[in-house]
CSV table of C-alpha atoms and ligand atoms in Angstrom, one decimal:
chain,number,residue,atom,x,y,z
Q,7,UNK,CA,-12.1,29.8,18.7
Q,8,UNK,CA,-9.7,29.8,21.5
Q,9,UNK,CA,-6.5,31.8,21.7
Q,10,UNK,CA,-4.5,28.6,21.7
Q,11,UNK,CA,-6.5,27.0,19.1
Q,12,UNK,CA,-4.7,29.3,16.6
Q,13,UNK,CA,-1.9,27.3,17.0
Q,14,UNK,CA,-2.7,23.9,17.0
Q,15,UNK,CA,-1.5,22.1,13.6
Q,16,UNK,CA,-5.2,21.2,12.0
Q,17,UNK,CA,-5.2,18.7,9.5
Q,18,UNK,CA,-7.5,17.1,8.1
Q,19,UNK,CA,-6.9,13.2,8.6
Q,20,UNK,CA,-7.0,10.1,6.1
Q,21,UNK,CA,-10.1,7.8,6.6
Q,22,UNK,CA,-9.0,4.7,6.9
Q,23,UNK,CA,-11.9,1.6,5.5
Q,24,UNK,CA,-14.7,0.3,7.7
Q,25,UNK,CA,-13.7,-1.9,10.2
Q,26,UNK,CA,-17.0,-3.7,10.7
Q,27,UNK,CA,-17.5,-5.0,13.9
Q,28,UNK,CA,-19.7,-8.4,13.0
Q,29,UNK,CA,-18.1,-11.7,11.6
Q,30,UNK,CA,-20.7,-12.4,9.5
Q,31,UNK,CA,-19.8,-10.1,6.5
Q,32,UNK,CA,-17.5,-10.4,3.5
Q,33,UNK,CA,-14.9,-7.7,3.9
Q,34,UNK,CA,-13.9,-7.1,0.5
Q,35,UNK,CA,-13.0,-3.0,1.5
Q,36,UNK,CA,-9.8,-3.0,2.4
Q,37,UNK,CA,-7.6,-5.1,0.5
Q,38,UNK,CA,-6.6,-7.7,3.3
Q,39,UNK,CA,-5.2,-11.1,2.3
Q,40,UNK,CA,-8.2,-13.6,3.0
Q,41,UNK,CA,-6.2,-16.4,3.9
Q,42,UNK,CA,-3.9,-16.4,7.3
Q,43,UNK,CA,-0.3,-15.9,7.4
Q,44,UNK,CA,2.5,-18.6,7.1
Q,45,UNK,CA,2.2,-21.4,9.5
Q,46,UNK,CA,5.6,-20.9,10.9
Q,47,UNK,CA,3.7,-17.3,12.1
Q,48,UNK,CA,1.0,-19.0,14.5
Q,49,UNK,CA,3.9,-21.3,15.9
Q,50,UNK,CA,6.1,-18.6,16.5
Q,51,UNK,CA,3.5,-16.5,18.6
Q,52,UNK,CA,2.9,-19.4,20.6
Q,53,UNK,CA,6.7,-19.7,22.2
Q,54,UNK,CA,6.5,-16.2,22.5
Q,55,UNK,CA,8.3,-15.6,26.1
Q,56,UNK,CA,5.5,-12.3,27.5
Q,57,UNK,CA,8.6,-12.0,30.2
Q,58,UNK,CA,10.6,-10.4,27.2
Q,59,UNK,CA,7.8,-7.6,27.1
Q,60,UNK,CA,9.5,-6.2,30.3
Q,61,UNK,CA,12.7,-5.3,28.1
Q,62,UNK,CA,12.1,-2.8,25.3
Q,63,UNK,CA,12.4,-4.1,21.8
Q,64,UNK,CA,15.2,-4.3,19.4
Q,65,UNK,CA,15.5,-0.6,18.5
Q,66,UNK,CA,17.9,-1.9,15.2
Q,67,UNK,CA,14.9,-3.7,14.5
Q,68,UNK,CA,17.9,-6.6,13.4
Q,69,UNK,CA,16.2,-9.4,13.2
Q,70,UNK,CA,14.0,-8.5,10.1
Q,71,UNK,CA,16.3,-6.6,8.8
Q,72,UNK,CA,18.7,-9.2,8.1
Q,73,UNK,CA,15.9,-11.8,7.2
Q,74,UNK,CA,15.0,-9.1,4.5
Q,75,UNK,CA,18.3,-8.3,3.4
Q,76,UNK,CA,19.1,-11.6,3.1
Q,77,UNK,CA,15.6,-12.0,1.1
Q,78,UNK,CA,15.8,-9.5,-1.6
Q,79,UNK,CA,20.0,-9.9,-1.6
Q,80,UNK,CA,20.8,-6.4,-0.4
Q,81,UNK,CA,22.8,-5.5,2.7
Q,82,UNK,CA,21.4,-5.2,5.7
Q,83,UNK,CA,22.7,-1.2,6.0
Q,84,UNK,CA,20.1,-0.8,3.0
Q,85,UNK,CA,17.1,-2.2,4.8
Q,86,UNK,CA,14.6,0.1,6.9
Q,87,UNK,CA,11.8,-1.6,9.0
Q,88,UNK,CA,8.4,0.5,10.5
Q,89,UNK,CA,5.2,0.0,11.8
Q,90,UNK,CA,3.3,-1.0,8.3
Q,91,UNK,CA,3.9,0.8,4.9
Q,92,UNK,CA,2.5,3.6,6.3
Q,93,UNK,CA,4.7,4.4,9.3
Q,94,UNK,CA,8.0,3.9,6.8
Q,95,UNK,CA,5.9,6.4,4.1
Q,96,UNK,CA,5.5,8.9,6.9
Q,97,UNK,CA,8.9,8.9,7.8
Q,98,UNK,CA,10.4,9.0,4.0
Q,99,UNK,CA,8.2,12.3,3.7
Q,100,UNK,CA,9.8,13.7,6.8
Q,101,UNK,CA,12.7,13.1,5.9
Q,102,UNK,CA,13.6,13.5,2.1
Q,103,UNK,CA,10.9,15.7,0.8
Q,104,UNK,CA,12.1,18.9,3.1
Q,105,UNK,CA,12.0,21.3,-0.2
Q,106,UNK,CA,10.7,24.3,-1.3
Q,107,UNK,CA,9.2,22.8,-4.7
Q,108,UNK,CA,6.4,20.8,-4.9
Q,109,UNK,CA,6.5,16.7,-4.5
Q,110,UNK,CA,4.7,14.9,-6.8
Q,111,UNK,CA,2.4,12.3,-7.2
Q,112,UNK,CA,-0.6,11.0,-9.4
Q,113,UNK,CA,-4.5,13.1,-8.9
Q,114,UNK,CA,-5.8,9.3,-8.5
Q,115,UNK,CA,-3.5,7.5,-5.9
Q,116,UNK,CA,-3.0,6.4,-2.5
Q,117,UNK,CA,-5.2,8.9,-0.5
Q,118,UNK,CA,-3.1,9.1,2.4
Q,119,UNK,CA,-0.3,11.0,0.4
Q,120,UNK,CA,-2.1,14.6,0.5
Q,121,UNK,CA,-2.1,14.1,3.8
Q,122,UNK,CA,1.4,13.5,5.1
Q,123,UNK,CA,2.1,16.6,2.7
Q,124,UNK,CA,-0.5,18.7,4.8
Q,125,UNK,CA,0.8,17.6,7.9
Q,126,UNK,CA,4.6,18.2,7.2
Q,127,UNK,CA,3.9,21.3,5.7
Q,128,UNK,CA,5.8,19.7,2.3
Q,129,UNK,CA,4.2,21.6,-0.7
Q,130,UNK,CA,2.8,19.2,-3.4
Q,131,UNK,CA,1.4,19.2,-6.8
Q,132,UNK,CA,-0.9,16.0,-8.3
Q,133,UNK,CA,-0.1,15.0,-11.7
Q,134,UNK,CA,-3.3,13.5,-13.8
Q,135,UNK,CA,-3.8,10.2,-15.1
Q,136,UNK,CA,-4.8,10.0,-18.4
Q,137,UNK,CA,-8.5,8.6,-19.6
Q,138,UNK,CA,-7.0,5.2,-18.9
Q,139,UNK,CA,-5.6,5.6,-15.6
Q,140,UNK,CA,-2.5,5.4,-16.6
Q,141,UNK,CA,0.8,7.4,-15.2
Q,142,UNK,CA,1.3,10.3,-17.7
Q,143,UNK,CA,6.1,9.9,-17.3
Q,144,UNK,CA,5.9,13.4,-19.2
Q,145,UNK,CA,4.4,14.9,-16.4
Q,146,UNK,CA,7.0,13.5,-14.0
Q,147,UNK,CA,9.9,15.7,-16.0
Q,148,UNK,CA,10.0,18.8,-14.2
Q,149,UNK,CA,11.4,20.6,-11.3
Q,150,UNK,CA,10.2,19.4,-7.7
Q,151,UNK,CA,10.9,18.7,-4.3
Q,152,UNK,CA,10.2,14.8,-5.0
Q,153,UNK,CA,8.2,12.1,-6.1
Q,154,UNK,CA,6.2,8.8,-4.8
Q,155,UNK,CA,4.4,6.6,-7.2
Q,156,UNK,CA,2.4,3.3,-5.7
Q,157,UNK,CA,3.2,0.6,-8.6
Q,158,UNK,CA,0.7,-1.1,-9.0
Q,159,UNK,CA,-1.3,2.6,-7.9
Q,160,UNK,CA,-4.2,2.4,-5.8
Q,161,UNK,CA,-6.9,2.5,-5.9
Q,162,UNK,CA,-6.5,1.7,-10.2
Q,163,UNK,CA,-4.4,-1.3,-9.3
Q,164,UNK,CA,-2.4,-0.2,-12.8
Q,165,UNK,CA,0.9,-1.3,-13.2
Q,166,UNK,CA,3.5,0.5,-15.0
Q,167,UNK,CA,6.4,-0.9,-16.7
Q,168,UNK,CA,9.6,-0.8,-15.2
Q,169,UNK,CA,11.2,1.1,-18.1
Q,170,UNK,CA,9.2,3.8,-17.5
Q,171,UNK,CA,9.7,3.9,-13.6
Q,172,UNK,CA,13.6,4.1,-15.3
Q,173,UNK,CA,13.0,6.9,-17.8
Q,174,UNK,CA,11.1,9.0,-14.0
Q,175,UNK,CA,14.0,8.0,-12.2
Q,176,UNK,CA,16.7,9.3,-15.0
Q,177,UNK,CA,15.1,12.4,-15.4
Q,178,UNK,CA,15.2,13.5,-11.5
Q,179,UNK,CA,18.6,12.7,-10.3
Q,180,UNK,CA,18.1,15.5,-7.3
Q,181,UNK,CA,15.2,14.5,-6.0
Q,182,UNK,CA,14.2,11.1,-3.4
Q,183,UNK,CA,12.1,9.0,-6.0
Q,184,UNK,CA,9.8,6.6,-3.7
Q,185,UNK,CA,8.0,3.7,-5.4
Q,186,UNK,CA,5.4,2.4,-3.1
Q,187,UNK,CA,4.7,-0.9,-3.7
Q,188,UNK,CA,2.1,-2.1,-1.1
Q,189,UNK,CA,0.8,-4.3,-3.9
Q,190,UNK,CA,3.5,-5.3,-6.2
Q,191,UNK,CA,4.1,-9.2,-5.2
Q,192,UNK,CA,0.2,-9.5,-7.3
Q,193,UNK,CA,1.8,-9.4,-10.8
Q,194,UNK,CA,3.4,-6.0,-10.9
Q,195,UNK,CA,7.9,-5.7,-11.6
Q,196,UNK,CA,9.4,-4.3,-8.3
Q,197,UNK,CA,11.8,-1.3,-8.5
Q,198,UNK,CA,14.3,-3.1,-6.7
Q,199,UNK,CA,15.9,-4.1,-9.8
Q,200,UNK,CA,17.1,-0.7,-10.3
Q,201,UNK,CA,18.8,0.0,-7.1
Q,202,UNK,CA,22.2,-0.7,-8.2
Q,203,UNK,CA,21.9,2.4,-10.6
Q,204,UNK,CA,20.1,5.0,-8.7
Q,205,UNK,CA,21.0,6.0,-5.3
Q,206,UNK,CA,17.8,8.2,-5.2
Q,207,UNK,CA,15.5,5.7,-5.3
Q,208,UNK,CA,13.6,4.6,-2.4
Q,209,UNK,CA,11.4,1.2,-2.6
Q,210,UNK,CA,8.4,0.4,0.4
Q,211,UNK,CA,7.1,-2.4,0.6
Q,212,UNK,CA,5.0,-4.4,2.7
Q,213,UNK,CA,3.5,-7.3,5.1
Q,214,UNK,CA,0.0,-6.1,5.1
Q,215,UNK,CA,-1.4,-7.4,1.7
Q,216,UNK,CA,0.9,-10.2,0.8
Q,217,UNK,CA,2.1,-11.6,3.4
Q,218,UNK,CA,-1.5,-11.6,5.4
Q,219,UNK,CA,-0.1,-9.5,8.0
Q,220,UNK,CA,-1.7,-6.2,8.1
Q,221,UNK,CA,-2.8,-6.6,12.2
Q,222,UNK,CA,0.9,-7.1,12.7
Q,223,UNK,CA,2.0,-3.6,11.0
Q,224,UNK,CA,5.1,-4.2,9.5
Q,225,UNK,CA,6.3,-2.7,6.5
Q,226,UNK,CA,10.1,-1.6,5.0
Q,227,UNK,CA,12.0,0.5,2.7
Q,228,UNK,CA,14.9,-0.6,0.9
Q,229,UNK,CA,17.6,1.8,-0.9
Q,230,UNK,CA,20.9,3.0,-1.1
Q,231,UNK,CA,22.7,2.8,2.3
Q,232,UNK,CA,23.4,6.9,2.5
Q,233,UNK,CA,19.2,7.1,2.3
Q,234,UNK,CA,18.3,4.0,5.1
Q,235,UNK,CA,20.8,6.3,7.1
Q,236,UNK,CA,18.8,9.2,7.0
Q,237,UNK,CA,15.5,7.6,7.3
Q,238,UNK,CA,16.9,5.9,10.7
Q,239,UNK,CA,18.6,9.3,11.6
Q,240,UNK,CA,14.6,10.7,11.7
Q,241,UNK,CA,13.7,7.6,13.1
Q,242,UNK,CA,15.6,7.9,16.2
Q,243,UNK,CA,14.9,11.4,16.7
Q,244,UNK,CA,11.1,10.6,16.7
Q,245,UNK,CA,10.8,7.5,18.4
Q,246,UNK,CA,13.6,4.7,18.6
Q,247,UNK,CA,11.5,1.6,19.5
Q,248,UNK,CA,9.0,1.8,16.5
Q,249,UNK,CA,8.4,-2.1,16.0
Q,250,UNK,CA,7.2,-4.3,19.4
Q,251,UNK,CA,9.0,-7.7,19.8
Q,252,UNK,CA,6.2,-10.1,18.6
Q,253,UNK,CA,6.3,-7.9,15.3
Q,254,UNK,CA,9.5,-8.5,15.0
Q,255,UNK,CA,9.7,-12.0,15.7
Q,256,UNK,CA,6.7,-13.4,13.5
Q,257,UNK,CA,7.7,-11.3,10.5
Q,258,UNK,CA,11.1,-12.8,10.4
Q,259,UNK,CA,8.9,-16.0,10.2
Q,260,UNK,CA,6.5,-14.8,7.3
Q,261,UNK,CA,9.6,-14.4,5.1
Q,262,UNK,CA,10.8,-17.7,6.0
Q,263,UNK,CA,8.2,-19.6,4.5
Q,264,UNK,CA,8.6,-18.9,0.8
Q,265,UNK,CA,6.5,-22.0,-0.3
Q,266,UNK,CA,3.6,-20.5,1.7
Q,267,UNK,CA,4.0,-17.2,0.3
Q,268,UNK,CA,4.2,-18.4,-3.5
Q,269,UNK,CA,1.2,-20.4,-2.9
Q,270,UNK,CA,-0.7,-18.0,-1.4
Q,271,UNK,CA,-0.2,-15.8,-3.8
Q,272,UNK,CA,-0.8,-17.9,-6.9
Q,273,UNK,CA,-4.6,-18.6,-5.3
Q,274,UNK,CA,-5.3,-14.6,-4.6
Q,275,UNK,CA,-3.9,-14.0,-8.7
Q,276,UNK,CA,-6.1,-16.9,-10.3
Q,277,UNK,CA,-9.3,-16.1,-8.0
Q,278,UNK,CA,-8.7,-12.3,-9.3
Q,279,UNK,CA,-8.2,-13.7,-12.5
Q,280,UNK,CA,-11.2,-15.5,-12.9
Q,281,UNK,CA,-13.6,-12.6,-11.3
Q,282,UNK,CA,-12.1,-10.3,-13.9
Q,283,UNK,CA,-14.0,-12.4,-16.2
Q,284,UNK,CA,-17.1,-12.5,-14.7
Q,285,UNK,CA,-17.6,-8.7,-14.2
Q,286,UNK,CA,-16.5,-8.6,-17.7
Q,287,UNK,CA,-19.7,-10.3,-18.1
Q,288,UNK,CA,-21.9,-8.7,-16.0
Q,289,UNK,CA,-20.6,-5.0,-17.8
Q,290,UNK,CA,-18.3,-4.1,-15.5
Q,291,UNK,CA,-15.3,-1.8,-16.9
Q,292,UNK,CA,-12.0,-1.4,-15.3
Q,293,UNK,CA,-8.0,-1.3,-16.3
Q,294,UNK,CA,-6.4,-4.7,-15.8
Q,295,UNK,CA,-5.7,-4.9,-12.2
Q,296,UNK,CA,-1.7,-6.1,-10.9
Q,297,UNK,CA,-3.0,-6.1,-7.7
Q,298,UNK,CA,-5.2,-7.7,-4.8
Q,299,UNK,CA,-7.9,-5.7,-5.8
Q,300,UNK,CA,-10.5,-4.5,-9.3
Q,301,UNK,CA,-11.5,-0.6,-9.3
Q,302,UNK,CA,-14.5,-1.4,-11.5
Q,303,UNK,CA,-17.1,1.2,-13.1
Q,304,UNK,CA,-20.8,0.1,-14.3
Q,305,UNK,CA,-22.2,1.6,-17.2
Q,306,UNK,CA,-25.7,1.5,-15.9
Q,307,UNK,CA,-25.4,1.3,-12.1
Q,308,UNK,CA,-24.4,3.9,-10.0
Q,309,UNK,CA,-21.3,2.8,-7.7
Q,310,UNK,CA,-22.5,4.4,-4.8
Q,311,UNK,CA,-25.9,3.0,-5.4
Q,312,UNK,CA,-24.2,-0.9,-5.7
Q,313,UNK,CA,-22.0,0.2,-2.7
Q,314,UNK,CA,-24.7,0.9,-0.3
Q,315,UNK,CA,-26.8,-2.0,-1.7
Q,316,UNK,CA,-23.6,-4.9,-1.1
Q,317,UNK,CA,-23.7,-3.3,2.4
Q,318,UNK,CA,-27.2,-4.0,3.6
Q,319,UNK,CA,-26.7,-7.7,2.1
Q,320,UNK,CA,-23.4,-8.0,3.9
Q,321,UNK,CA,-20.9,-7.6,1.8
Q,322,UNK,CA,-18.0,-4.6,1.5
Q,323,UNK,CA,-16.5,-2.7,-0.2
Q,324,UNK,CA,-14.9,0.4,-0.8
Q,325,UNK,CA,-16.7,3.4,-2.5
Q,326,UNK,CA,-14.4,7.1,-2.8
Q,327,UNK,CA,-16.7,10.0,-3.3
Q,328,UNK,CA,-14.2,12.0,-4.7
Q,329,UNK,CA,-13.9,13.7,-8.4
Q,330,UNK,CA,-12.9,11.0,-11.5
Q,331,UNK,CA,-13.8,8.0,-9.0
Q,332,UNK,CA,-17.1,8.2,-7.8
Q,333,UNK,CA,-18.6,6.0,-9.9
Q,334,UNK,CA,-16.5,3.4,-8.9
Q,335,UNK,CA,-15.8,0.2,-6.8
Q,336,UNK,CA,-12.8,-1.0,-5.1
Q,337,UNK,CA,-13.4,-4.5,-4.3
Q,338,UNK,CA,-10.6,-6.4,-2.6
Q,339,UNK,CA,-10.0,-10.2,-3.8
Q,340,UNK,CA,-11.5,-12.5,-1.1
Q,341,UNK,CA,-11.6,-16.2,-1.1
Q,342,UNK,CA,-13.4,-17.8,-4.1
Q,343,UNK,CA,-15.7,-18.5,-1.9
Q,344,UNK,CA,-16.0,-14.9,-1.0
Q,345,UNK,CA,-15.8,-14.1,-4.5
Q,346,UNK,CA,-19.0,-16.2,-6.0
Q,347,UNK,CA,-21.4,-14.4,-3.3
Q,348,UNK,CA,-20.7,-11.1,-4.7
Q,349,UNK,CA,-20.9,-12.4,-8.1
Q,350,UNK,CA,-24.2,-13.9,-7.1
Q,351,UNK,CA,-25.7,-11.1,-5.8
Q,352,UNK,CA,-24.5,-8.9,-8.4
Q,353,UNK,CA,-26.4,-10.9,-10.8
Q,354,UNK,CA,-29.4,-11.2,-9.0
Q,355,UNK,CA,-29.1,-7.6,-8.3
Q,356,UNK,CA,-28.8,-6.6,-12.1
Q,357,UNK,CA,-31.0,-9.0,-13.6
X,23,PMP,N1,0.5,2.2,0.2
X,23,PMP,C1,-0.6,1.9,-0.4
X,23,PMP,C2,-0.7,2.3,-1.9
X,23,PMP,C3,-1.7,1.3,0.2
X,23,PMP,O1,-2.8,1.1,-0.4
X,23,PMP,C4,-1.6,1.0,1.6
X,23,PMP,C5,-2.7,0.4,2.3
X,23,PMP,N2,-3.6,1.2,2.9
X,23,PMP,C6,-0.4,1.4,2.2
X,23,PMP,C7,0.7,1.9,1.5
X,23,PMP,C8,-0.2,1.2,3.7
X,23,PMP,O2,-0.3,-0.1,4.1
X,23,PMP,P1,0.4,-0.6,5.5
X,23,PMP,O3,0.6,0.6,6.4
X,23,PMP,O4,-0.6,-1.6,6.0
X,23,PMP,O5,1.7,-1.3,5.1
């Protein structure tokens, strides 16, 4: 190894799903909204003016901020916008978990989570689920640094009732609380509700899943003004013009259309609905799912072995190879369409 090597910060990344390159598959790996976003979006880019693209963007982001604000009744000083979910996650690590105890967070969750930690340097310690994948609150009772929760968590796609998001939150008033909820517009009740009593709590949500807007990367954080404060404070010490203009102006559009969005919704929840069913019936296992995705288990197939199999006929999904989960499938909700060739070829496959 080099001299200099020595100190270069080595980490060791988060693997992100396949992006296949062909057309011709069903992409059922990484929980992307098959249907496009709001009409109002495709308009929108269309007028865009590319002789704005010499000025730099809004840095206040203000635009979306206010459309949000306005959305979810908040003010606007209580709004954060970044560059997808992930951006504002990275940022809420940075900036609140800068203690000496350990953050916490679930053994099964959002794989990307371990990672921030390493790179930040913020010490960590992951908290089991039980046999059911479920969120053990005891666990969540003792001194840390921090905690973030994805309700519903991935890659389970378990909800958890809000009262027991509450009883988490009351037992850690000095500590950020961050509820990640990529998925929580599938069936699962948002944190925001408890806002007005904690100040600690910090909700991210965003555009990627529900909203059929994951190319655009826009996601947000909403909490107490003293935190959004913060979080911009880091922002702008890192990198003031996070979002480009088109971002900004076709996400102010997506929220707009809350016809679009219902509907949308309603489809991916009854298509999910109805293949819950019929991998009931093929002998499928899995938790019931609040999200845009099933993490399903076969008593007699191997998941890596059905994982490698959908693959060669076209079809994806996502397999983890880590401990707990590898005999398990994470397959996104597609169009019913989408939907009735897996099922086919899983019964094909299994007969
Ligand atoms: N949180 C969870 C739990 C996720 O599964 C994802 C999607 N990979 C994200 C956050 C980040 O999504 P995005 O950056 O697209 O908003």
């Amino acid at each position: 190894m080099a001299a200099w090597e020595e100190n270069v910060r080595k980490v060791v990344p988060y693997t992100p799903g396949e992006q296949p390159k062909s057309k011709n598959i069903i992409k059922l790996n990484t929980n992307e909204n098959p249907y496009p976003p709001a009409p109002g979006v495709e308009k929108a880019l269309r007028e865009i003016d590319v002789n704005e693209f010499r000025k730099y963007p809004d840095a206040e982001t203000k635009p979306l901020v206010d459309v949000l604000a306005e959305y979810y009744q908040v003010k606007p000083e209580q709004v954060f916008v970044g560059v997808g979910s992930d951006d504002v996650l990275a940022m809420s690590f940075m900036t609140f978990f800068n203690s000496k105890k350990p953050i916490l967070f679930p053994d099964i969750t959002y794989s990307f989570y371990d990672v921030w930690a390493d790179v930040f340097r913020i010490p960590y310690e992951c908290q089991p689920l039980d046999e059911n994948f479920q969120i053990r609150v005891e666990d969540y009772k003792k001194e840390c640094g921090g905690i973030v929760i994805p309700n519903p968590n991935a890659p389970t796609g378990v909800a958890m009732e809000l009262s027991r998001v509450e009883e988490i939150l009351q037992r850690n008033p000095d500590v950020i609380v961050i509820i990640d909820e990529a998925y929580v517009d599938f069936g699962a009740d948002s944190a925001l509700a408890l806002l007005p009593k904690y100040e600690n709590l910090l909700v991210v949500q965003t555009f990627s899943k529900s909203r059929s807007m994951a190319g655009m990367r826009i996601g947000y954080a909403i909490g107490a003004p003293k935190l959004i404060k913060y979080l911009n404070d880091v922002k702008y010490s890192f990198n003031s013009y996070t979002m480009n203009m088109p971002a900004l102006t076709l996400g102010v559009e997506a929220v707009k259309d809350e016809a679009y969005f219902r509907e949308t919704l309603q489809k991916v929840i009854n298509t999910r609905e109805r293949v819950k069913g019929e991998l009931k019936e093929l002998g499928f296992v899995f938790q019931d799912s609040k999200s845009n995705f099933i993490f399903a288990s076969h008593p007699k197939y191997s998941a890596k072995e059905l994982f490698e199999e959908l693959k060669k006929a076209g079809i994806y999904v996502r397999y983890f190879n880590k401990p707990r989960i590898d005999n398990y499938l994470r397959i996104s909700i597609g169009t019913d369409a989408e939907m009735d060739e897996l099922i086919a070829f899983l019964k094909k496959y299994m007969k």
